[in-house]
Tab-separated table of C-alpha atoms in Angstrom:
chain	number	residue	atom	x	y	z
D	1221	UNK	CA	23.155	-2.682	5.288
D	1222	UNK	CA	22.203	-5.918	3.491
D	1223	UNK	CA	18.374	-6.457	3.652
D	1224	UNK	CA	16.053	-8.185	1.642
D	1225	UNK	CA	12.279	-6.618	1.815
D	1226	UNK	CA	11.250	-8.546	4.811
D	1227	UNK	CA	14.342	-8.109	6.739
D	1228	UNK	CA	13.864	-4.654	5.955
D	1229	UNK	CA	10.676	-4.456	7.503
D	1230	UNK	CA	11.282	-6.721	10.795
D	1231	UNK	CA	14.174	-4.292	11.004
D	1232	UNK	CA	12.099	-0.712	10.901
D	1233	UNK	CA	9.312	-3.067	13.122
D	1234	UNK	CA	12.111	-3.583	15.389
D	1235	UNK	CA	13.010	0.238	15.522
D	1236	UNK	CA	10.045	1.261	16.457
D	1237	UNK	CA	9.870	-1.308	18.828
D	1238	UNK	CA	5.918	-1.693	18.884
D	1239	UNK	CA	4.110	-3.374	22.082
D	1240	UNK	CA	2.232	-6.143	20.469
D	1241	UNK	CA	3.458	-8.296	17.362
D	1242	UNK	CA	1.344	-11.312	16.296
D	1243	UNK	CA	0.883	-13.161	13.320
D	1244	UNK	CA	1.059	-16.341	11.440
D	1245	UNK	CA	3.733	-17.719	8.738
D	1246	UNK	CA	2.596	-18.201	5.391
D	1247	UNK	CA	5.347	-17.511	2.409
D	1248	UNK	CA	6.694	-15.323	1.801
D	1249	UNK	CA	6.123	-13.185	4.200
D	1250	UNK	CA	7.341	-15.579	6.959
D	1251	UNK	CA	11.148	-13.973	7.078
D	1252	UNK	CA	9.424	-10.822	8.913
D	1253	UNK	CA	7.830	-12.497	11.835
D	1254	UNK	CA	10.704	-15.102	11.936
D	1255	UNK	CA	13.264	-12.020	12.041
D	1256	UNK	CA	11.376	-10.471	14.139
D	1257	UNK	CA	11.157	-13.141	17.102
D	1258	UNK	CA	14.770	-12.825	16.859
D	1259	UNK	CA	14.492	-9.438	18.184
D	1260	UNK	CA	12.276	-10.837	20.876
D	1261	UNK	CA	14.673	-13.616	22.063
D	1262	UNK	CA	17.536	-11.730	21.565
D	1263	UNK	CA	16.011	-8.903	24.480
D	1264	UNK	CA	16.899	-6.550	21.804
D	1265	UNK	CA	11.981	-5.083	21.965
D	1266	UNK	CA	9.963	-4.848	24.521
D	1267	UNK	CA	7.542	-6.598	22.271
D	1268	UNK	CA	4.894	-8.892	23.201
D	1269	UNK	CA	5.683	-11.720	20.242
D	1270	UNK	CA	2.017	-13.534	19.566
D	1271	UNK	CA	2.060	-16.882	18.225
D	1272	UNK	CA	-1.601	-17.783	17.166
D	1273	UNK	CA	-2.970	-20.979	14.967
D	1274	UNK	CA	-4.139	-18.334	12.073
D	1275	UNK	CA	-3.859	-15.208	9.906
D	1276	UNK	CA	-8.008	-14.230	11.440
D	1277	UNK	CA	-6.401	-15.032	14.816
D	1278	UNK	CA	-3.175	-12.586	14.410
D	1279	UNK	CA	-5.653	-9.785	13.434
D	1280	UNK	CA	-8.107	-10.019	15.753
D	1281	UNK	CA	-4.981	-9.748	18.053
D	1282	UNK	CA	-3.994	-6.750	16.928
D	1283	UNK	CA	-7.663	-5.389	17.059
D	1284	UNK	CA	-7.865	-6.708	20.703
D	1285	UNK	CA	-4.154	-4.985	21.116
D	1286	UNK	CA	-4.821	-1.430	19.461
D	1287	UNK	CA	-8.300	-0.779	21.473
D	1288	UNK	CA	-6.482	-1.291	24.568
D	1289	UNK	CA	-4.195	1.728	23.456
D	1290	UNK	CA	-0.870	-0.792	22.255
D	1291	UNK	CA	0.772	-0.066	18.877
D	1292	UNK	CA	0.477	-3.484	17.321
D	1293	UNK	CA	1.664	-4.730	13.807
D	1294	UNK	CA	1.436	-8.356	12.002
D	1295	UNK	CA	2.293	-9.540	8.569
D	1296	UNK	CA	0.762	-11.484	6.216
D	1297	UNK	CA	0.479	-12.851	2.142
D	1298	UNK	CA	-2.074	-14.296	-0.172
D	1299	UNK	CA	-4.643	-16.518	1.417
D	1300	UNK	CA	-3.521	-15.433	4.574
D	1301	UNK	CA	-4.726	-12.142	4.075
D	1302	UNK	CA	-8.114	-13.598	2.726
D	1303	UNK	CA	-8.676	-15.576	5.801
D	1304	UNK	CA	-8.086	-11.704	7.847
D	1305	UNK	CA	-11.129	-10.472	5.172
D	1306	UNK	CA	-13.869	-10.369	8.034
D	1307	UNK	CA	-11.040	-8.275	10.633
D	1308	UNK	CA	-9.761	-6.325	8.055
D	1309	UNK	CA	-12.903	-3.880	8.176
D	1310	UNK	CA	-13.522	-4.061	11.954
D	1311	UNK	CA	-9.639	-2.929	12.371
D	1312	UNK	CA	-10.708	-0.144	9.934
D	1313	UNK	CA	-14.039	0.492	11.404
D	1314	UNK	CA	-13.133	0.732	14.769
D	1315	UNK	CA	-10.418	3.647	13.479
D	1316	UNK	CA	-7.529	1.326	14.893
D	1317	UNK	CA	-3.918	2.473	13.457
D	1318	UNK	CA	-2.667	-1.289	13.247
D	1319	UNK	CA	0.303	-1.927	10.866
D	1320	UNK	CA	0.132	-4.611	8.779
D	1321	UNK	CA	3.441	-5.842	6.037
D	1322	UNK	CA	1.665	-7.205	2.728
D	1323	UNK	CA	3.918	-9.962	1.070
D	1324	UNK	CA	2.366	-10.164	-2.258
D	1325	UNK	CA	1.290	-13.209	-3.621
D	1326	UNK	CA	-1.154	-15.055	-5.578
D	1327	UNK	CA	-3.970	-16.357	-4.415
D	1328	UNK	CA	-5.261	-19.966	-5.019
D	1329	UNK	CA	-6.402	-21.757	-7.295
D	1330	UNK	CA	-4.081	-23.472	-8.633
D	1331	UNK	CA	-1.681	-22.761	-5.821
D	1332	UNK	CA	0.772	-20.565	-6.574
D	1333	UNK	CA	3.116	-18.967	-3.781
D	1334	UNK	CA	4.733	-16.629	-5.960
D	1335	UNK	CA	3.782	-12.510	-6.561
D	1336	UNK	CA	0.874	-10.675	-7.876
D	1337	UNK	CA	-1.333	-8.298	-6.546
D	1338	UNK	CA	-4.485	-10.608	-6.030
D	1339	UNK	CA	-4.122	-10.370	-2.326
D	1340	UNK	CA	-4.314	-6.600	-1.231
D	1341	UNK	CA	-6.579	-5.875	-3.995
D	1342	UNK	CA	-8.671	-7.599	-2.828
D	1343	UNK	CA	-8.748	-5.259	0.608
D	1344	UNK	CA	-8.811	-2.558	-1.458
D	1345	UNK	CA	-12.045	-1.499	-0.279
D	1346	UNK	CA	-11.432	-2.721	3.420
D	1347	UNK	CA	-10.685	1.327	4.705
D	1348	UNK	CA	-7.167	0.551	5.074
D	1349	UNK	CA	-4.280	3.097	3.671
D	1350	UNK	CA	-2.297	1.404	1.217
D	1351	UNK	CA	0.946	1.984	0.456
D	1352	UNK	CA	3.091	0.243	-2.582
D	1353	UNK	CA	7.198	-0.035	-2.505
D	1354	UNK	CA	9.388	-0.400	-5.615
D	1355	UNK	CA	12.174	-1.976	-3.276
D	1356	UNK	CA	13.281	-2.533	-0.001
D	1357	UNK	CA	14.598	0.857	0.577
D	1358	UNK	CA	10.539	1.897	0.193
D	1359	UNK	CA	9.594	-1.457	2.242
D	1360	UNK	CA	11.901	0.118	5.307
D	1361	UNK	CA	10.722	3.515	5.032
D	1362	UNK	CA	7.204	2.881	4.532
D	1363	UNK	CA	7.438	0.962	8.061
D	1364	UNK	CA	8.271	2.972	10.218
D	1365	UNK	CA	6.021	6.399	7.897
D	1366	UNK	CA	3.082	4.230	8.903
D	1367	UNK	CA	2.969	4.114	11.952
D	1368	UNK	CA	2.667	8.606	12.029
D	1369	UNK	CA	0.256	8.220	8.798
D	1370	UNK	CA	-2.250	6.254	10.887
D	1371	UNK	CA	-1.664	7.468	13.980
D	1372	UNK	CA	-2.229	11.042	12.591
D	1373	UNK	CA	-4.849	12.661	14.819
D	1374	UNK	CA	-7.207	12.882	11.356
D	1375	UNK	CA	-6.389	9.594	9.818
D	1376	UNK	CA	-6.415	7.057	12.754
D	1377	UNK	CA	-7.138	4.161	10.362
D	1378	UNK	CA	-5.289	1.064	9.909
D	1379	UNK	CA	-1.467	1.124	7.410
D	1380	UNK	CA	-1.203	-2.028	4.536
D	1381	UNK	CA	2.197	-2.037	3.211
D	1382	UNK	CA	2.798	-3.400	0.158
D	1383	UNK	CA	5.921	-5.548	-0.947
D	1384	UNK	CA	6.249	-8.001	-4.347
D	1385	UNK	CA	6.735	-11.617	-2.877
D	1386	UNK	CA	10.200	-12.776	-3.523
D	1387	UNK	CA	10.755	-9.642	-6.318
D	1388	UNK	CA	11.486	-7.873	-3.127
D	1389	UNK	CA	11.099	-9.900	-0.067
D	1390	UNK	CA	13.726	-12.522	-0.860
D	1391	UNK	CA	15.374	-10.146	-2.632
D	1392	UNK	CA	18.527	-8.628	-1.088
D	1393	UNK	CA	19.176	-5.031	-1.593
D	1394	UNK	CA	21.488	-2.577	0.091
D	1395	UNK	CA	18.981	-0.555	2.728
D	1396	UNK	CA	20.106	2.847	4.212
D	1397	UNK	CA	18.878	3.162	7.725
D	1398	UNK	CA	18.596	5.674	10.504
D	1399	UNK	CA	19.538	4.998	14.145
D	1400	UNK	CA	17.416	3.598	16.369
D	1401	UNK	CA	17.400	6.612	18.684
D	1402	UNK	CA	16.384	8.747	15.390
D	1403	UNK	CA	13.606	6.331	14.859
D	1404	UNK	CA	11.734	6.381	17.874
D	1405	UNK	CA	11.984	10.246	18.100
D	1406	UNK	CA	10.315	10.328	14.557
D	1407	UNK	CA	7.668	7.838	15.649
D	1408	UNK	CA	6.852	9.289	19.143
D	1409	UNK	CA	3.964	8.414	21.000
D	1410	UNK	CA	0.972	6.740	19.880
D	1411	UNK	CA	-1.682	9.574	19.681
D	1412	UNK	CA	-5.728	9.210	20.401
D	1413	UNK	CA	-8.551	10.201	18.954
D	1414	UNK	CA	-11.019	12.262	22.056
D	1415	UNK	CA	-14.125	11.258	22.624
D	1416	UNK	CA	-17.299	11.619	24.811
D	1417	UNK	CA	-17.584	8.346	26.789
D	1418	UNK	CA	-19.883	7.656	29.876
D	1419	UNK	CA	-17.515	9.164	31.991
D	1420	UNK	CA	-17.004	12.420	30.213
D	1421	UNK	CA	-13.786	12.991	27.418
D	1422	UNK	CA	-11.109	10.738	27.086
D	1423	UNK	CA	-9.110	9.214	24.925
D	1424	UNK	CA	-10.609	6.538	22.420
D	1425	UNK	CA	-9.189	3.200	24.383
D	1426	UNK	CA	-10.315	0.772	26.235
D	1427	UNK	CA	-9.249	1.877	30.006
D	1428	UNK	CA	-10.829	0.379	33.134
D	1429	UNK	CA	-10.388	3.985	34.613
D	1430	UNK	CA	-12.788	4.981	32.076
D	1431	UNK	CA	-14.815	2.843	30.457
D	1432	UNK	CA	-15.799	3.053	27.011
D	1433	UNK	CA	-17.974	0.710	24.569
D	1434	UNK	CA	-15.796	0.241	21.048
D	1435	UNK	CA	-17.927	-1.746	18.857
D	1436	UNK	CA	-21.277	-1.953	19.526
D	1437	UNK	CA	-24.624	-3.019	17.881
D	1438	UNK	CA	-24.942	-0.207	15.033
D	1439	UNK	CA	-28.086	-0.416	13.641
D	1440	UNK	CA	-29.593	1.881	10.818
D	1441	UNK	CA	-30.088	4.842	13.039
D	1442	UNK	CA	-25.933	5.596	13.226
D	1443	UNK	CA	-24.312	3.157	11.243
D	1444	UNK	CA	-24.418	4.754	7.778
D	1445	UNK	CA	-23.237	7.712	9.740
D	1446	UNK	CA	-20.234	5.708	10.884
D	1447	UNK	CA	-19.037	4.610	7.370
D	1448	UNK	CA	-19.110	8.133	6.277
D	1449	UNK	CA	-16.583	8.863	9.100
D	1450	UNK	CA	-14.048	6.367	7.407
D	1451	UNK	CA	-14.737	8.282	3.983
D	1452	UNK	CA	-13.409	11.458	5.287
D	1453	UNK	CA	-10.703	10.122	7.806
D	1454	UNK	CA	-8.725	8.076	4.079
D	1455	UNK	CA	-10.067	11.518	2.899
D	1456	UNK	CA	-8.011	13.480	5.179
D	1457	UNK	CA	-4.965	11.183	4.844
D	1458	UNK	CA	-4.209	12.780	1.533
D	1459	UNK	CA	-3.430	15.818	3.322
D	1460	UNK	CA	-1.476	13.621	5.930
D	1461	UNK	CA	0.430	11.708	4.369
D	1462	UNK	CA	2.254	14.329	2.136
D	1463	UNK	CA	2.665	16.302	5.659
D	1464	UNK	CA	4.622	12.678	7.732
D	1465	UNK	CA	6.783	12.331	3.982
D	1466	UNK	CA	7.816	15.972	4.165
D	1467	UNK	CA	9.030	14.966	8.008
D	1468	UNK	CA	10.529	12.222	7.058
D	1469	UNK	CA	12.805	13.288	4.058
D	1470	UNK	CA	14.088	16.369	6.295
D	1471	UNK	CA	14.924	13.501	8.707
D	1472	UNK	CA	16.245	10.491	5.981
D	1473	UNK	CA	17.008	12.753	3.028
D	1474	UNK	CA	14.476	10.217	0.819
D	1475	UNK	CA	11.823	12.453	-0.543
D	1476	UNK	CA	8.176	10.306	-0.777
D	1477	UNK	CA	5.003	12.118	-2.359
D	1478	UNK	CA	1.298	10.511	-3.352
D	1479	UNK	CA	2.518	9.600	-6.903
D	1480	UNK	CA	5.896	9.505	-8.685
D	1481	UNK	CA	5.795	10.741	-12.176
D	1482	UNK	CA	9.246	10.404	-14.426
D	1483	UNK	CA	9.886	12.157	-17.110
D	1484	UNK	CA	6.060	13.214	-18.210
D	1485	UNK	CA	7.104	16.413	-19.021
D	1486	UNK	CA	6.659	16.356	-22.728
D	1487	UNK	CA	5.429	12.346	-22.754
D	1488	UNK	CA	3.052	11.087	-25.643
D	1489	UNK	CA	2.786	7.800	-23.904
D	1490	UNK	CA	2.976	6.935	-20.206
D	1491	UNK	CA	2.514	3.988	-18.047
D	1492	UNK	CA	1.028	3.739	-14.430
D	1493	UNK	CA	1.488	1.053	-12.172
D	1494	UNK	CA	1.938	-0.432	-8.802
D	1495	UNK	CA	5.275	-1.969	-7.048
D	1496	UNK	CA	8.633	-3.746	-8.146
D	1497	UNK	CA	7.903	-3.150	-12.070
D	1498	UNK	CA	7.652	0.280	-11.901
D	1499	UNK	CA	11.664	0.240	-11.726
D	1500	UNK	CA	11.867	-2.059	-14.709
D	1501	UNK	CA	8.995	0.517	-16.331
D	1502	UNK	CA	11.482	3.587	-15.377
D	1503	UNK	CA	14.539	1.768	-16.916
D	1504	UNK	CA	12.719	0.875	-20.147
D	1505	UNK	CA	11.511	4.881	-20.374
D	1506	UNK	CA	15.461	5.223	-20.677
D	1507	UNK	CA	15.879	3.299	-23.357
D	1508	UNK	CA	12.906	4.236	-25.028
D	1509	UNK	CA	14.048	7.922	-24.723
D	1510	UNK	CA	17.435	7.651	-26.249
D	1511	UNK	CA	15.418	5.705	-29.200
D	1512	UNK	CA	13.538	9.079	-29.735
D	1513	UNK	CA	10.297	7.253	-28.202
D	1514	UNK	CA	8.514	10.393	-25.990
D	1515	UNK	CA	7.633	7.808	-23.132
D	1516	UNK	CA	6.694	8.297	-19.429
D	1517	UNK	CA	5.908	6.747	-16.144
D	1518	UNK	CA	3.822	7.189	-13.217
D	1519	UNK	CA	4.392	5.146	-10.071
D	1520	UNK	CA	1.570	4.930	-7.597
D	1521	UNK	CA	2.842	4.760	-4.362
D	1522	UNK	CA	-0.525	5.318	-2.270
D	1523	UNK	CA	-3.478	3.220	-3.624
D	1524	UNK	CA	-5.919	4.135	-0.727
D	1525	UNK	CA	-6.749	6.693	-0.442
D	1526	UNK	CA	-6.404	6.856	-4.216
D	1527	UNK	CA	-4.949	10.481	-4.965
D	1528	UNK	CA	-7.253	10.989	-7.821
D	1529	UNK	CA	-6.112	14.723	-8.296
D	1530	UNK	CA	-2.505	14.662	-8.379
D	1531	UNK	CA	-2.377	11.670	-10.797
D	1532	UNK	CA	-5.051	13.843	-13.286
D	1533	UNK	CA	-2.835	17.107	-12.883
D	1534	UNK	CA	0.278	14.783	-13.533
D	1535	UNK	CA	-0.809	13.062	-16.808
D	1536	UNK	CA	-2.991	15.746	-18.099
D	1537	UNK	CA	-2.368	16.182	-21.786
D	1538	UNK	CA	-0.622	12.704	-22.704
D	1539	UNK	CA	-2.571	11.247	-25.284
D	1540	UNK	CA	-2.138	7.917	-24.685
D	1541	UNK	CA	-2.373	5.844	-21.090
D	1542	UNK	CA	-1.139	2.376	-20.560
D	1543	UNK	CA	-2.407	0.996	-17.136
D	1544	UNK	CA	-0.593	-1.704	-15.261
D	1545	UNK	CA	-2.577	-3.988	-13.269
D	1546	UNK	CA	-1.091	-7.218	-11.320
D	1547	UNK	CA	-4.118	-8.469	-10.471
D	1548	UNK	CA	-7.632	-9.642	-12.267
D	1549	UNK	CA	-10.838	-8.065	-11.272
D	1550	UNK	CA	-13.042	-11.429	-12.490
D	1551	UNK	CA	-16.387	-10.113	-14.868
D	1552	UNK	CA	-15.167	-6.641	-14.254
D	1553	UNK	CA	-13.966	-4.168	-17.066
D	1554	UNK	CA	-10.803	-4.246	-16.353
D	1555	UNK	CA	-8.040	-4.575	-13.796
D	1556	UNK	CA	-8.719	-2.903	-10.275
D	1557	UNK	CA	-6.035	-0.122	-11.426
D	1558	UNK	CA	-7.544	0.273	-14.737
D	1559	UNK	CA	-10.941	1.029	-13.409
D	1560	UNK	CA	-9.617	3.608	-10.946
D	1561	UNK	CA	-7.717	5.396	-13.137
D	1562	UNK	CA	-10.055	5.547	-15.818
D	1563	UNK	CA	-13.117	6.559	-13.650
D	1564	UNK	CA	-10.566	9.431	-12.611
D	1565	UNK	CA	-10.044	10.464	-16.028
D	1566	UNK	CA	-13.961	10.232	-17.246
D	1567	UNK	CA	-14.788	14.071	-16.092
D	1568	UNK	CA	-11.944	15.103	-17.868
D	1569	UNK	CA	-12.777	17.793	-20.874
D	1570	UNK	CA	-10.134	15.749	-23.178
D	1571	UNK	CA	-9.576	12.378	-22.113
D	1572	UNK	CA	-6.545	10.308	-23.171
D	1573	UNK	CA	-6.790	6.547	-24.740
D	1574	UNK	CA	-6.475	4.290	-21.731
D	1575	UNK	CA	-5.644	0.763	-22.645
D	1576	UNK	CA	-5.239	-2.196	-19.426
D	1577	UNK	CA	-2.084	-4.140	-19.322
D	1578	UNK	CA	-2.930	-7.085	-17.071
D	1579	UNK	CA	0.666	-8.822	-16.693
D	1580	UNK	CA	2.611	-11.211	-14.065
D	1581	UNK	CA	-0.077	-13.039	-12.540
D	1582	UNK	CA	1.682	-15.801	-10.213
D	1583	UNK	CA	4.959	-14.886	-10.261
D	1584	UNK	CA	5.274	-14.313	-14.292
D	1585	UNK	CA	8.331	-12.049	-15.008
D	1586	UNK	CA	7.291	-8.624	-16.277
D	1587	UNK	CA	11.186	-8.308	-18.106
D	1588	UNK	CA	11.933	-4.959	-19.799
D	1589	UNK	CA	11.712	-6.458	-23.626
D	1590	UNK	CA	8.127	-7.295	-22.349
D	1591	UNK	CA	7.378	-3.610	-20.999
D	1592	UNK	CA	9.255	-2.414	-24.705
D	1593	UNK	CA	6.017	-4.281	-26.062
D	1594	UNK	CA	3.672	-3.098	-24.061
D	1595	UNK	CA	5.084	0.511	-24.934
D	1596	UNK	CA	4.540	-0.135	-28.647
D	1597	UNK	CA	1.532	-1.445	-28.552
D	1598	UNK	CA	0.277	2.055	-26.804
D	1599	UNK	CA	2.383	4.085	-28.722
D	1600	UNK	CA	0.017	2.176	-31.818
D	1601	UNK	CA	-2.708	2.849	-30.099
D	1602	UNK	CA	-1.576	6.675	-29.753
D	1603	UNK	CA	-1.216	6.778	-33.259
D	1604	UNK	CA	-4.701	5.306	-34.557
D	1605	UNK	CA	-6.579	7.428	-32.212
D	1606	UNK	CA	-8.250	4.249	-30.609
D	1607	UNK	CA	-7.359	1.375	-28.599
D	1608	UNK	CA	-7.973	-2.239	-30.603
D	1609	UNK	CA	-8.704	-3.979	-27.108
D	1610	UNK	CA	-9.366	-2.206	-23.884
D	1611	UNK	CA	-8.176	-4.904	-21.993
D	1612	UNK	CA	-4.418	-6.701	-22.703
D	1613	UNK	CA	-3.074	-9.696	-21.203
D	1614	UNK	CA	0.504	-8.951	-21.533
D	1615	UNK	CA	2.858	-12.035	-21.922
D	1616	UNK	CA	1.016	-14.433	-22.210
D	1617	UNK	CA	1.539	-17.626	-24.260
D	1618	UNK	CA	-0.506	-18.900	-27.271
């Protein structure tokens, strides 16, 4: 059917048909929660639809919903997401599979409503799984995959799905989907972590039957301990979250892995990157191939936990490494992208040139004659044996 990216995801939020939705409008990710109280109105969830007076309020929500055992999901963009900062990491903390829809945008100042990456990278280190779509087919399936990647008995840690504002929220696409029946089999039941409460094992929610303290006063005599817990749970989801794809492609016939590589089989140049461009990146490495130009991609499609060994194993031996980074990590390096891949890369025996291709901040179009650029000026690079600038602001004027 005829989706844009956030119809696409009130629809799979609709399929699964979660207990608790709350959240606040902020553009553009207001077509999800505005679609979605549709749903509610219409009788067609058995939803409890949350209006609050602010992104920090449609969190904590969510927090307040998941302890208590309900599935709960909100949606958010930009400075929204910056006001959820503080909840963000007790969502995490507390090991609460919450699903939240990422509308990318920029963040102020100057205000800008349109898309670039500021806003989840920002999270980045927050303990939340992050997951990146290229288009609203990814935006659909990614929404209702969450909910099992979280939920996994070994993850249980909050979802971030990632969509380009208006590149692929306003943006309408045709979206394959599955029945609703097929949906909610594939989703199941919420599953709990066990624990050892006051009143013996049971499952980690707050239940009157059973009492349980989630969040206590953690001093420094456990909490260090507790962070390390949320290392190896985004640890674990590597092995997880291949495990819920495989599932889901027997069920959907769309095949999802860590990483997407194209045509890196005998590449002397490659870009990585996060999102919408990568399909203008892919279409480019088309053109660029029937010019004689050995270029590659690699898509990320899982940020957090950052899959650090499959994206070595699939760029190993390309000498040259353009990075694409949406987003400006201010007195830093580089670009939050950048620095991950090339701290992946340093233990390397031979390391490729890595240049940083920081591009489309607020909304800019990234169009392919821009990309063609970007190619050359690696492919230069490639050929001099040494970057001229580590860092490249791509497009911009003057």
């Amino acid at each position: 059917m005829g989706l844009n990216g956030d119809e696409a995801a009130a629809y799979a939020v609709k399929q699964v048909n979660p207990d608790v939705v709350a959240a606040y409008p902020i553009t553009p990710q207001t077509i999800i929660v505005e679609r979605f109280s549709e749903y509610v109105a219409d009788g067609l969830v058995d939803t409890e639809f949350v209006s609050v007076e602010s992104e920090h309020s449609a969190l904590s929500c969510c927090v307040g919903a998941a302890a208590a055992g309900a599935r709960a999901f909100t949606a958010t963009a930009a400075n929204g997401l910056a006001l959820m900062w503080e909840i963000t990491y007790i969502a995490s903390a507390l090991r609460l599979p919450i699903v939240m829809a990422v509308a990318n945008r920029a963040l102020s100042a100057p205000i800008n409503i349109h898309n670039d990456h500021s806003d989840a990278m920002g999270a980045r280190d927050s303990g939340w799984i992050q997951i990146w779509c290229e288009n609203s087919q990814e935006v659909y399936d990614a929404c209702i995959e969450a909910w099992r990647i979280g939920e996994h008995p070994e993850v249980q840690l909050p979802v971030m799905i990632n969509l380009d504002g208006f590149t692929l929220s306003h943006t309408l696409e045709n979206v394959l989907t599955l029945p609703d029946e097929t949906v909610q089999e594939f989703v199941g039941e919420r599953e709990f972590m066990r624990v050892k409460g006051h009143m013996g094992e049971a499952d980690f929610r707050l239940d009157p039957e059973r009492p349980l303290t989630i969040g206590p006063l953690d001093l420094p005599d456990f909490y260090f301990e507790h962070k390390l817990q949320q290392v190896e749970a985004l640890k674990k989801a590597l092995r997880a979250i291949p495990a819920v794809d495989e599932e889901y492609s027997k069920l959907s016939g769309r095949r999802y892995e860590l990483i997407h590589p194209y045509r890196l089989e005998d590449a002397e140049i490659a870009l990585i990157g996060l999102g919408s461009t990568m399909g203008t990146v892919m279409h480019v490495v088309d053109e660029l191939r029937e010019e004689g130009v050995k270029a590659g991609a690699l898509k990320l499609r899982i940020f957090r936990p950052f899959p650090e060994e499959a994206l070595k194993e699939a760029i190993r031996g390309i000498p040259a490494i353009g990075v694409l980074d949406r987003a400006i990590s201010f007195g830093a390096p580089g670009g939050p992208l950048y620095e991950e891949v090339k701290t992946a890369l340093y233990e390397e025996d031979e390391r490729p040139i890595v240049v940083n291709y920081i591009h489309g901040l607020g909304g800019r179009d990234s169009p392919p004659d821009l990309i063609k650029s970007i190619y050359k000026s690696l492919d230069h690079a490639r050929i001099r044996g040494r970057a001229m600038e580590k860092v490249v602001y791509a497009g911009v004027r003057g």
